[in-house]
Amino acid sequence: MSSEKKGINTICTHVGELEDKTYKGAVSPLYMSTSYAFEGVDIKRYPRYFNTPNQMALSQKIAALEHAETAMIFGSGMAAVSTAILAFLQAGDHIILQRMLYGGTYSLITEQLNKFGIEYSFIDESRPETFEKAIRPTTRVVYIETPSNPLLTITDIRAFARIAKRHGIISLIDNTFASPVNQNPIDLGIDVVIHSATKYMGGHSDILAGAVACSKAHMEPIFQLAKNLGGSLSDYTVWLLERSIKTMGIRVKAQNENAQKLAEFLENHSDIARVYYPGLPTHPDHELAKSQMHGFGGMMSFELNEALDASLFQKSLKLIKSSMSLAGVESTVLSPTQTSHALLSAEERAKQGIKDGLIRFSVGIEETEDLVQDIEQAVAEVKKRQMAVQP
Ligand SMILES: *Cc1c(COP(=O)(O)O)cnc(C)c1O
């Protein structure tokens, strides 16, 4: 099915599905071959060439979701991130990135680029003026992530894309936190959109995958490097990911709604010091978020009042699980200091504004009331336990 003028849920359900011509089954057949004929065929297929039937079909769906000409699926979000970044850079080139980045991306840059002779600059405030000032004659790529992990800062996508275009710089965005349901950066002028499909696309905390969506021209170098690096995804997982994406629209919309209500609840709670959620009018970039997102997403962070032990709070939650990853249908929390940003030095974390007691909250699809109740009982438990140990 073509994606022209189809709504998000219809794209999720139908675009790119493979027809079962033999048995007329309702879902895409799964082709697990790693070996295909090379004679008398238009495409020489091989999983690491990213062109098996299931890979190509799902790529169509992802391209449609991101309003892109084409897309590719990777074995992980980091395979997508690293391949897309390295595809446009060579020795002597320079890349500008916002400092507020997914921990793995930050490590990729700081641990690997030097050995390829690629220079990089992080901009502390992801503001368009700061970006423009950091541009050098050798700058080839700018890389942003919005909303960011874990403080949900918002970068002005249109402004970054516009400045990049003016200077002939390729713009890349990590669109994982928003998902294609809430944000379509290509419509705002961005060249290349990257996803950790492990998150909202997979949505059930059981698939590791990545995706890139862009024009055919921008995909060419990404595809050439991808074949060399070999970060493709098993067709079985591609097939599972197709199934997951069918419900992405309704899942994410439910998560948006839940997150908005919970953010408001937390903001008005006397034991909560601070809430970071772009859907709150008190978020410093709420208006900007409104201007570039269709929904504010299921991710937020918050800090308890200083007197309350954040780690004890997380242990006291019963329904909400403490978990490393995010974006599943189940609500989870984590401490960025102990997990996603553990590899950064305390100094780096402070620079990014990540306090030790910060709690990142991935809101699931449970009933809002049950989540509220769980938070209330955990706060009460922390107070009770802390009272007990005080002299
Ligand atoms: C998880 C994540 C990644 C990395 O994806 P993996 O699938 O774990 O490799 C990149 N960016 C963001 C924003 C993420 O949340």
Tab-separated table of C-alpha atoms and ligand atoms in Angstrom:
chain	number	residue	atom	x	y	z
A	1	MET	CA	0.000	0.000	0.000
A	2	SER	CA	1.313	3.476	-0.826
A	3	SER	CA	1.486	6.024	1.956
A	4	GLU	CA	-0.004	8.996	0.094
A	5	LYS	CA	-2.381	10.965	2.303
A	6	LYS	CA	-2.796	8.156	4.810
A	7	GLY	CA	-3.194	8.877	8.488
A	8	ILE	CA	-0.591	7.785	11.016
A	9	ASN	CA	-2.454	4.722	12.297
A	10	THR	CA	-3.123	3.511	8.764
A	11	ILE	CA	0.560	3.915	7.863
A	12	CYS	CA	1.496	2.019	11.028
A	13	THR	CA	-0.866	-0.816	10.217
A	14	HIS	CA	-0.561	-1.188	6.464
A	15	VAL	CA	2.185	0.634	4.586
A	16	GLY	CA	4.877	-1.713	3.313
A	17	GLU	CA	3.102	-4.913	4.226
A	18	LEU	CA	4.072	-7.917	2.117
A	19	GLU	CA	1.263	-9.785	0.459
A	20	ASP	CA	0.944	-13.492	1.159
A	21	LYS	CA	0.119	-14.484	-2.386
A	22	THR	CA	0.264	-18.214	-1.710
A	23	TYR	CA	-1.981	-18.557	1.300
A	24	LYS	CA	-3.655	-15.153	1.590
A	25	GLY	CA	-2.629	-14.807	5.227
A	26	ALA	CA	-3.421	-11.521	6.962
A	27	VAL	CA	0.154	-10.601	7.867
A	28	SER	CA	3.440	-10.231	5.995
A	29	PRO	CA	5.154	-13.558	5.347
A	30	LEU	CA	8.612	-13.868	6.882
A	31	TYR	CA	11.526	-14.625	4.559
A	32	MET	CA	14.487	-15.879	6.548
A	33	SER	CA	16.801	-16.714	3.614
A	34	THR	CA	20.350	-15.467	3.823
A	35	SER	CA	20.927	-16.837	0.348
A	36	TYR	CA	19.101	-15.626	-2.768
A	37	ALA	CA	19.502	-16.270	-6.488
A	38	PHE	CA	21.907	-13.959	-8.300
A	39	GLU	CA	20.968	-14.804	-11.862
A	40	GLY	CA	17.844	-13.590	-13.575
A	41	VAL	CA	16.935	-11.239	-10.713
A	42	ASP	CA	16.781	-7.414	-10.543
A	43	ILE	CA	18.109	-7.223	-6.995
A	44	LYS	CA	20.953	-9.310	-5.600
A	45	ARG	CA	19.602	-9.861	-2.110
A	46	TYR	CA	21.590	-10.456	1.055
A	47	PRO	CA	20.648	-9.438	4.614
A	48	ARG	CA	23.787	-7.307	5.027
A	49	TYR	CA	22.863	-5.427	1.845
A	50	PHE	CA	19.695	-4.396	3.692
A	51	ASN	CA	17.537	-5.626	0.817
A	52	THR	CA	15.720	-8.789	1.877
A	53	PRO	CA	11.935	-8.695	1.296
A	54	ASN	CA	11.135	-8.042	4.954
A	55	GLN	CA	13.847	-5.392	5.361
A	56	MET	CA	12.685	-3.525	2.268
A	57	ALA	CA	9.015	-3.704	3.201
A	58	LEU	CA	9.536	-2.400	6.718
A	59	SER	CA	11.869	0.320	5.418
A	60	GLN	CA	8.954	1.579	3.331
A	61	LYS	CA	6.780	1.827	6.408
A	62	ILE	CA	9.446	3.751	8.337
A	63	ALA	CA	10.062	6.082	5.387
A	64	ALA	CA	6.321	6.776	5.219
A	65	LEU	CA	6.188	7.438	8.980
A	66	GLU	CA	8.985	10.006	8.710
A	67	HIS	CA	7.761	11.548	5.421
A	68	ALA	CA	11.084	10.509	3.888
A	69	GLU	CA	11.958	9.154	0.454
A	70	THR	CA	13.632	6.113	1.874
A	71	ALA	CA	14.686	4.375	5.093
A	72	MET	CA	17.015	1.670	6.376
A	73	ILE	CA	16.722	-0.618	9.378
A	74	PHE	CA	19.710	-1.397	11.602
A	75	GLY	CA	20.661	-3.955	14.235
A	76	SER	CA	20.533	-1.319	16.986
A	77	GLY	CA	19.976	2.367	17.510
A	78	MET	CA	23.727	2.831	17.920
A	79	ALA	CA	24.378	1.014	14.602
A	80	ALA	CA	22.069	3.578	12.995
A	81	VAL	CA	23.666	6.514	14.858
A	82	SER	CA	27.270	5.498	14.179
A	83	THR	CA	26.705	4.594	10.528
A	84	ALA	CA	24.798	7.796	9.789
A	85	ILE	CA	27.388	10.010	11.503
A	86	LEU	CA	30.457	8.359	9.979
A	87	ALA	CA	28.905	8.208	6.493
A	88	PHE	CA	29.293	11.960	6.042
A	89	LEU	CA	32.702	12.480	7.667
A	90	GLN	CA	36.326	11.903	6.788
A	91	ALA	CA	39.680	12.873	8.286
A	92	GLY	CA	39.921	16.650	8.698
A	93	ASP	CA	36.154	17.161	8.821
A	94	HIS	CA	34.350	18.707	11.750
A	95	ILE	CA	31.006	17.829	13.352
A	96	ILE	CA	28.974	19.982	15.761
A	97	LEU	CA	26.725	18.269	18.296
A	98	GLN	CA	24.548	19.432	21.131
A	99	ARG	CA	26.033	18.329	24.451
A	100	MET	CA	22.723	16.987	25.761
A	101	LEU	CA	22.898	13.642	24.017
A	102	TYR	CA	22.037	10.037	24.582
A	103	GLY	CA	24.972	8.637	26.622
A	104	GLY	CA	25.947	6.085	23.958
A	105	THR	CA	26.140	8.743	21.256
A	106	TYR	CA	28.250	10.967	23.488
A	107	SER	CA	30.643	8.054	24.081
A	108	LEU	CA	30.804	7.242	20.371
A	109	ILE	CA	31.938	10.782	19.648
A	110	THR	CA	34.422	11.159	22.494
A	111	GLU	CA	35.884	7.640	22.246
A	112	GLN	CA	36.035	7.045	18.487
A	113	LEU	CA	36.208	10.176	16.339
A	114	ASN	CA	39.775	11.128	17.278
A	115	LYS	CA	41.167	7.952	15.796
A	116	PHE	CA	39.633	8.800	12.426
A	117	GLY	CA	41.036	12.332	12.532
A	118	ILE	CA	37.529	13.797	12.740
A	119	GLU	CA	37.116	16.908	14.879
A	120	TYR	CA	34.066	17.631	16.990
A	121	SER	CA	32.568	20.408	19.082
A	122	PHE	CA	29.778	20.145	21.618
A	123	ILE	CA	27.575	23.137	22.112
A	124	ASP	CA	26.422	23.526	25.710
A	125	GLU	CA	23.277	25.421	24.920
A	126	SER	CA	21.571	23.912	21.929
A	127	ARG	CA	20.608	27.340	20.601
A	128	PRO	CA	20.788	28.294	16.920
A	129	GLU	CA	23.183	31.232	17.597
A	130	THR	CA	25.578	28.975	19.503
A	131	PHE	CA	25.503	26.495	16.638
A	132	GLU	CA	26.207	29.135	14.015
A	133	LYS	CA	29.141	30.492	16.031
A	134	ALA	CA	30.691	27.018	16.252
A	135	ILE	CA	30.720	26.507	12.476
A	136	ARG	CA	34.166	26.185	10.871
A	137	PRO	CA	35.097	25.934	7.190
A	138	THR	CA	35.515	22.174	7.746
A	139	THR	CA	32.133	21.628	9.440
A	140	ARG	CA	30.210	18.973	7.517
A	141	VAL	CA	27.584	17.715	9.954
A	142	VAL	CA	25.397	19.039	12.757
A	143	TYR	CA	23.730	16.558	15.113
A	144	ILE	CA	20.829	17.281	17.436
A	145	GLU	CA	18.524	15.286	19.718
A	146	THR	CA	15.170	16.677	20.817
A	147	PRO	CA	13.512	16.175	23.227
A	148	SER	CA	16.815	15.279	24.835
A	149	ASN	CA	17.717	12.550	27.273
A	150	PRO	CA	17.222	12.838	30.226
A	151	LEU	CA	16.246	16.504	30.813
A	152	LEU	CA	13.798	16.846	27.927
A	153	THR	CA	15.390	20.007	26.588
A	154	ILE	CA	14.009	21.168	23.253
A	155	THR	CA	16.170	22.172	20.304
A	156	ASP	CA	14.750	24.457	17.622
A	157	ILE	CA	14.657	22.022	14.694
A	158	ARG	CA	13.625	24.554	12.033
A	159	ALA	CA	16.344	27.044	13.015
A	160	PHE	CA	19.105	24.410	13.092
A	161	ALA	CA	18.013	22.991	9.742
A	162	ARG	CA	17.903	26.476	8.200
A	163	ILE	CA	21.385	27.446	9.397
A	164	ALA	CA	22.778	24.082	8.312
A	165	LYS	CA	21.321	24.509	4.801
A	166	ARG	CA	22.746	28.016	4.525
A	167	HIS	CA	26.251	26.712	5.308
A	168	GLY	CA	26.006	23.505	3.270
A	169	ILE	CA	26.072	21.366	6.407
A	170	ILE	CA	24.180	18.075	6.642
A	171	SER	CA	21.737	18.007	9.566
A	172	LEU	CA	21.111	14.838	11.563
A	173	ILE	CA	18.580	14.348	14.335
A	174	ASP	CA	17.981	11.604	16.865
A	175	ASN	CA	14.173	11.495	16.885
A	176	THR	CA	13.891	8.562	19.300
A	177	PHE	CA	12.262	10.323	22.258
A	178	ALA	CA	9.528	11.928	20.160
A	179	SER	CA	8.900	8.967	17.828
A	180	PRO	CA	7.493	9.611	14.348
A	181	VAL	CA	4.060	9.933	15.935
A	182	ASN	CA	5.008	13.159	17.723
A	183	GLN	CA	7.638	14.743	15.503
A	184	ASN	CA	8.583	14.620	11.814
A	185	PRO	CA	11.880	16.515	11.425
A	186	ILE	CA	12.092	16.145	7.633
A	187	ASP	CA	9.025	18.389	7.348
A	188	LEU	CA	11.002	20.958	9.387
A	189	GLY	CA	14.015	20.862	7.054
A	190	ILE	CA	16.251	18.202	8.632
A	191	ASP	CA	18.227	15.966	6.262
A	192	VAL	CA	18.592	12.698	8.170
A	193	VAL	CA	16.361	11.261	10.904
A	194	ILE	CA	17.676	8.534	13.210
A	195	HIS	CA	15.763	6.273	15.588
A	196	SER	CA	16.564	3.756	18.206
A	197	ALA	CA	13.692	1.458	17.181
A	198	THR	CA	14.354	-0.308	20.481
A	199	LYS	CA	12.195	2.389	22.028
A	200	TYR	CA	8.765	3.551	20.742
A	201	MET	CA	8.853	1.662	17.450
A	202	GLY	CA	9.431	-1.634	19.250
A	203	GLY	CA	7.454	-0.456	22.238
A	204	HIS	CA	7.424	-3.718	24.203
A	205	SER	CA	10.977	-3.809	25.581
A	206	ASP	CA	11.820	-6.933	23.575
A	207	ILE	CA	13.450	-5.711	20.333
A	208	LEU	CA	16.832	-4.073	19.755
A	209	ALA	CA	16.871	-2.174	16.464
A	210	GLY	CA	17.589	1.136	14.777
A	211	ALA	CA	16.434	3.081	11.744
A	212	VAL	CA	17.485	5.942	9.493
A	213	ALA	CA	15.133	7.886	7.208
A	214	CYS	CA	16.144	10.522	4.609
A	215	SER	CA	16.330	11.343	0.900
A	216	LYS	CA	17.748	8.804	-1.542
A	217	ALA	CA	20.747	11.081	-2.130
A	218	HIS	CA	21.606	11.242	1.564
A	219	MET	CA	21.016	7.515	1.965
A	220	GLU	CA	23.627	6.622	-0.649
A	221	PRO	CA	26.735	7.172	1.539
A	222	ILE	CA	24.907	5.734	4.571
A	223	PHE	CA	24.054	2.596	2.610
A	224	GLN	CA	27.614	2.208	1.272
A	225	LEU	CA	29.098	2.458	4.770
A	226	ALA	CA	26.365	0.286	6.288
A	227	LYS	CA	27.336	-2.582	3.960
A	228	ASN	CA	30.938	-2.263	5.153
A	229	LEU	CA	30.110	-2.019	8.829
A	230	GLY	CA	27.508	-4.784	8.700
A	231	GLY	CA	24.991	-3.531	11.244
A	232	SER	CA	21.891	-5.127	9.727
A	233	LEU	CA	18.962	-6.600	11.651
A	234	SER	CA	17.860	-10.240	11.514
A	235	ASP	CA	14.769	-10.718	9.365
A	236	TYR	CA	12.964	-12.383	12.201
A	237	THR	CA	13.382	-9.250	14.304
A	238	VAL	CA	12.459	-7.094	11.310
A	239	TRP	CA	9.210	-9.039	11.122
A	240	LEU	CA	8.575	-8.589	14.844
A	241	LEU	CA	9.306	-4.885	14.534
A	242	GLU	CA	6.712	-4.604	11.759
A	243	ARG	CA	4.158	-6.117	14.110
A	244	SER	CA	5.144	-3.703	16.875
A	245	ILE	CA	4.890	-0.621	14.699
A	246	LYS	CA	1.292	-1.505	13.787
A	247	THR	CA	0.231	-0.289	17.240
A	248	MET	CA	2.781	2.525	17.600
A	249	GLY	CA	0.278	5.283	16.803
A	250	ILE	CA	-2.234	4.247	19.437
A	251	ARG	CA	0.443	3.335	21.980
A	252	VAL	CA	2.266	6.630	21.751
A	253	LYS	CA	-0.931	8.685	21.837
A	254	ALA	CA	-1.951	6.846	25.018
A	255	GLN	CA	1.519	7.513	26.454
A	256	ASN	CA	1.281	11.211	25.543
A	257	GLU	CA	-2.003	11.500	27.438
A	258	ASN	CA	-0.778	9.592	30.466
A	259	ALA	CA	2.468	11.580	30.609
A	260	GLN	CA	0.667	14.922	30.443
A	261	LYS	CA	-1.594	13.994	33.353
A	262	LEU	CA	1.280	12.586	35.397
A	263	ALA	CA	3.493	15.602	34.744
A	264	GLU	CA	0.707	17.874	35.996
A	265	PHE	CA	0.182	15.649	39.022
A	266	LEU	CA	3.901	15.645	39.866
A	267	GLU	CA	4.264	19.372	39.328
A	268	ASN	CA	1.528	20.035	41.886
A	269	HIS	CA	2.871	17.500	44.373
A	270	SER	CA	4.453	19.019	47.478
A	271	ASP	CA	7.141	16.304	47.719
A	272	ILE	CA	8.359	16.832	44.151
A	273	ALA	CA	10.917	19.596	43.608
A	274	ARG	CA	10.969	19.780	39.844
A	275	VAL	CA	9.427	18.215	36.747
A	276	TYR	CA	10.963	18.274	33.267
A	277	TYR	CA	8.243	17.718	30.652
A	278	PRO	CA	7.788	19.729	27.423
A	279	GLY	CA	4.000	19.490	27.717
A	280	LEU	CA	3.988	21.647	30.860
A	281	PRO	CA	3.472	25.375	30.264
A	282	THR	CA	6.228	25.920	32.878
A	283	HIS	CA	8.784	24.089	30.702
A	284	PRO	CA	11.127	26.808	29.384
A	285	ASP	CA	10.663	25.611	25.796
A	286	HIS	CA	6.989	24.686	25.934
A	287	GLU	CA	6.067	27.059	23.095
A	288	LEU	CA	8.900	25.818	20.917
A	289	ALA	CA	7.882	22.212	21.607
A	290	LYS	CA	4.321	23.094	20.616
A	291	SER	CA	5.529	24.588	17.351
A	292	GLN	CA	7.431	21.504	16.221
A	293	MET	CA	5.773	18.503	17.896
A	294	HIS	CA	2.345	16.930	17.380
A	295	GLY	CA	2.426	15.518	20.906
A	296	PHE	CA	4.791	15.906	23.861
A	297	GLY	CA	5.729	12.246	24.281
A	298	GLY	CA	5.832	9.733	27.081
A	299	MET	CA	9.203	10.699	28.586
A	300	MET	CA	9.795	13.006	31.540
A	301	SER	CA	12.182	13.473	34.431
A	302	PHE	CA	11.655	14.723	37.944
A	303	GLU	CA	13.450	15.413	41.209
A	304	LEU	CA	12.064	14.664	44.649
A	305	ASN	CA	12.477	17.203	47.417
A	306	GLU	CA	16.073	17.060	48.564
A	307	ALA	CA	15.198	15.484	51.930
A	308	LEU	CA	13.747	12.402	50.224
A	309	ASP	CA	15.963	9.526	49.088
A	310	ALA	CA	15.496	9.067	45.330
A	311	SER	CA	16.964	5.598	45.312
A	312	LEU	CA	14.687	4.437	48.122
A	313	PHE	CA	11.748	5.958	46.238
A	314	GLN	CA	12.518	3.909	43.130
A	315	LYS	CA	12.835	0.744	45.206
A	316	SER	CA	9.488	1.479	46.866
A	317	LEU	CA	7.536	1.641	43.603
A	318	LYS	CA	5.461	-1.489	43.065
A	319	LEU	CA	3.762	-1.098	39.686
A	320	ILE	CA	6.373	1.124	38.015
A	321	LYS	CA	9.488	-0.913	37.372
A	322	SER	CA	13.027	0.247	37.744
A	323	SER	CA	14.538	-0.438	34.327
A	324	MET	CA	17.486	0.477	32.103
A	325	SER	CA	15.557	1.131	28.933
A	326	LEU	CA	12.468	3.121	28.005
A	327	ALA	CA	9.396	3.546	25.832
A	328	GLY	CA	7.733	0.217	26.535
A	329	VAL	CA	4.011	-0.142	27.201
A	330	GLU	CA	4.964	-0.595	30.863
A	331	SER	CA	5.962	2.410	32.978
A	332	THR	CA	9.577	2.414	34.107
A	333	VAL	CA	11.957	4.685	35.989
A	334	LEU	CA	15.705	4.951	36.146
A	335	SER	CA	18.462	6.980	37.652
A	336	PRO	CA	20.507	8.511	34.788
A	337	THR	CA	23.487	8.856	37.134
A	338	GLN	CA	23.565	5.107	37.692
A	339	THR	CA	22.692	3.976	34.170
A	340	SER	CA	22.494	5.922	30.905
A	341	HIS	CA	24.942	8.608	32.051
A	342	ALA	CA	27.044	6.501	34.431
A	343	LEU	CA	30.014	6.563	32.051
A	344	LEU	CA	30.190	10.341	32.178
A	345	SER	CA	32.274	11.917	34.904
A	346	ALA	CA	30.458	13.681	37.742
A	347	GLU	CA	31.781	16.892	36.210
A	348	GLU	CA	30.300	16.101	32.779
A	349	ARG	CA	26.953	15.287	34.384
A	350	ALA	CA	26.983	18.524	36.338
A	351	LYS	CA	27.765	20.385	33.115
A	352	GLN	CA	24.659	18.826	31.579
A	353	GLY	CA	22.526	19.651	34.646
A	354	ILE	CA	21.913	16.028	35.616
A	355	LYS	CA	21.540	15.848	39.399
A	356	ASP	CA	22.255	12.610	41.275
A	357	GLY	CA	18.661	12.389	42.504
A	358	LEU	CA	17.147	12.870	39.042
A	359	ILE	CA	14.576	10.222	38.102
A	360	ARG	CA	13.773	9.563	34.469
A	361	PHE	CA	10.236	8.359	33.982
A	362	SER	CA	9.096	6.457	30.894
A	363	VAL	CA	5.317	6.537	31.049
A	364	GLY	CA	3.475	3.452	29.837
A	365	ILE	CA	-0.122	2.750	28.907
A	366	GLU	CA	-1.452	1.707	32.331
A	367	GLU	CA	-4.407	3.562	33.860
A	368	THR	CA	-3.238	6.992	35.046
A	369	GLU	CA	-4.885	6.541	38.461
A	370	ASP	CA	-2.896	3.378	39.135
A	371	LEU	CA	0.371	5.145	38.331
A	372	VAL	CA	-0.554	8.105	40.551
A	373	GLN	CA	-1.413	5.707	43.346
A	374	ASP	CA	1.917	3.900	42.991
A	375	ILE	CA	3.865	7.155	43.225
A	376	GLU	CA	1.831	8.259	46.274
A	377	GLN	CA	2.454	5.009	48.131
A	378	ALA	CA	6.198	5.104	47.282
A	379	VAL	CA	6.538	8.683	48.584
A	380	ALA	CA	4.701	7.676	51.762
A	381	GLU	CA	6.979	4.650	52.159
A	382	VAL	CA	10.140	6.769	51.784
A	383	LYS	CA	8.889	9.248	54.391
A	384	LYS	CA	8.022	6.432	56.790
A	385	ARG	CA	11.401	4.716	56.379
A	386	GLN	CA	13.351	7.960	56.682
A	387	MET	CA	11.430	8.977	59.805
A	388	ALA	CA	12.278	5.594	61.328
A	389	VAL	CA	16.038	6.079	60.942
A	390	GLN	CA	16.097	9.684	62.185
A	391	PRO	CA	17.148	10.145	65.839
B	1	LIG	C1	18.381	4.009	23.276
B	1	LIG	C2	18.761	5.199	22.519
B	1	LIG	C3	19.760	5.147	21.541
B	1	LIG	C4	20.567	3.894	21.263
B	1	LIG	O1	19.762	2.859	20.792
B	1	LIG	P1	20.093	1.304	21.009
B	1	LIG	O2	18.956	0.660	20.309
B	1	LIG	O3	20.161	1.041	22.470
B	1	LIG	O4	21.401	1.035	20.342
B	1	LIG	C5	20.054	6.306	20.846
B	1	LIG	N1	19.408	7.454	21.104
B	1	LIG	C6	18.450	7.539	22.045
B	1	LIG	C7	17.790	8.851	22.295
B	1	LIG	C8	18.090	6.419	22.783
B	1	LIG	O5	17.152	6.527	23.719
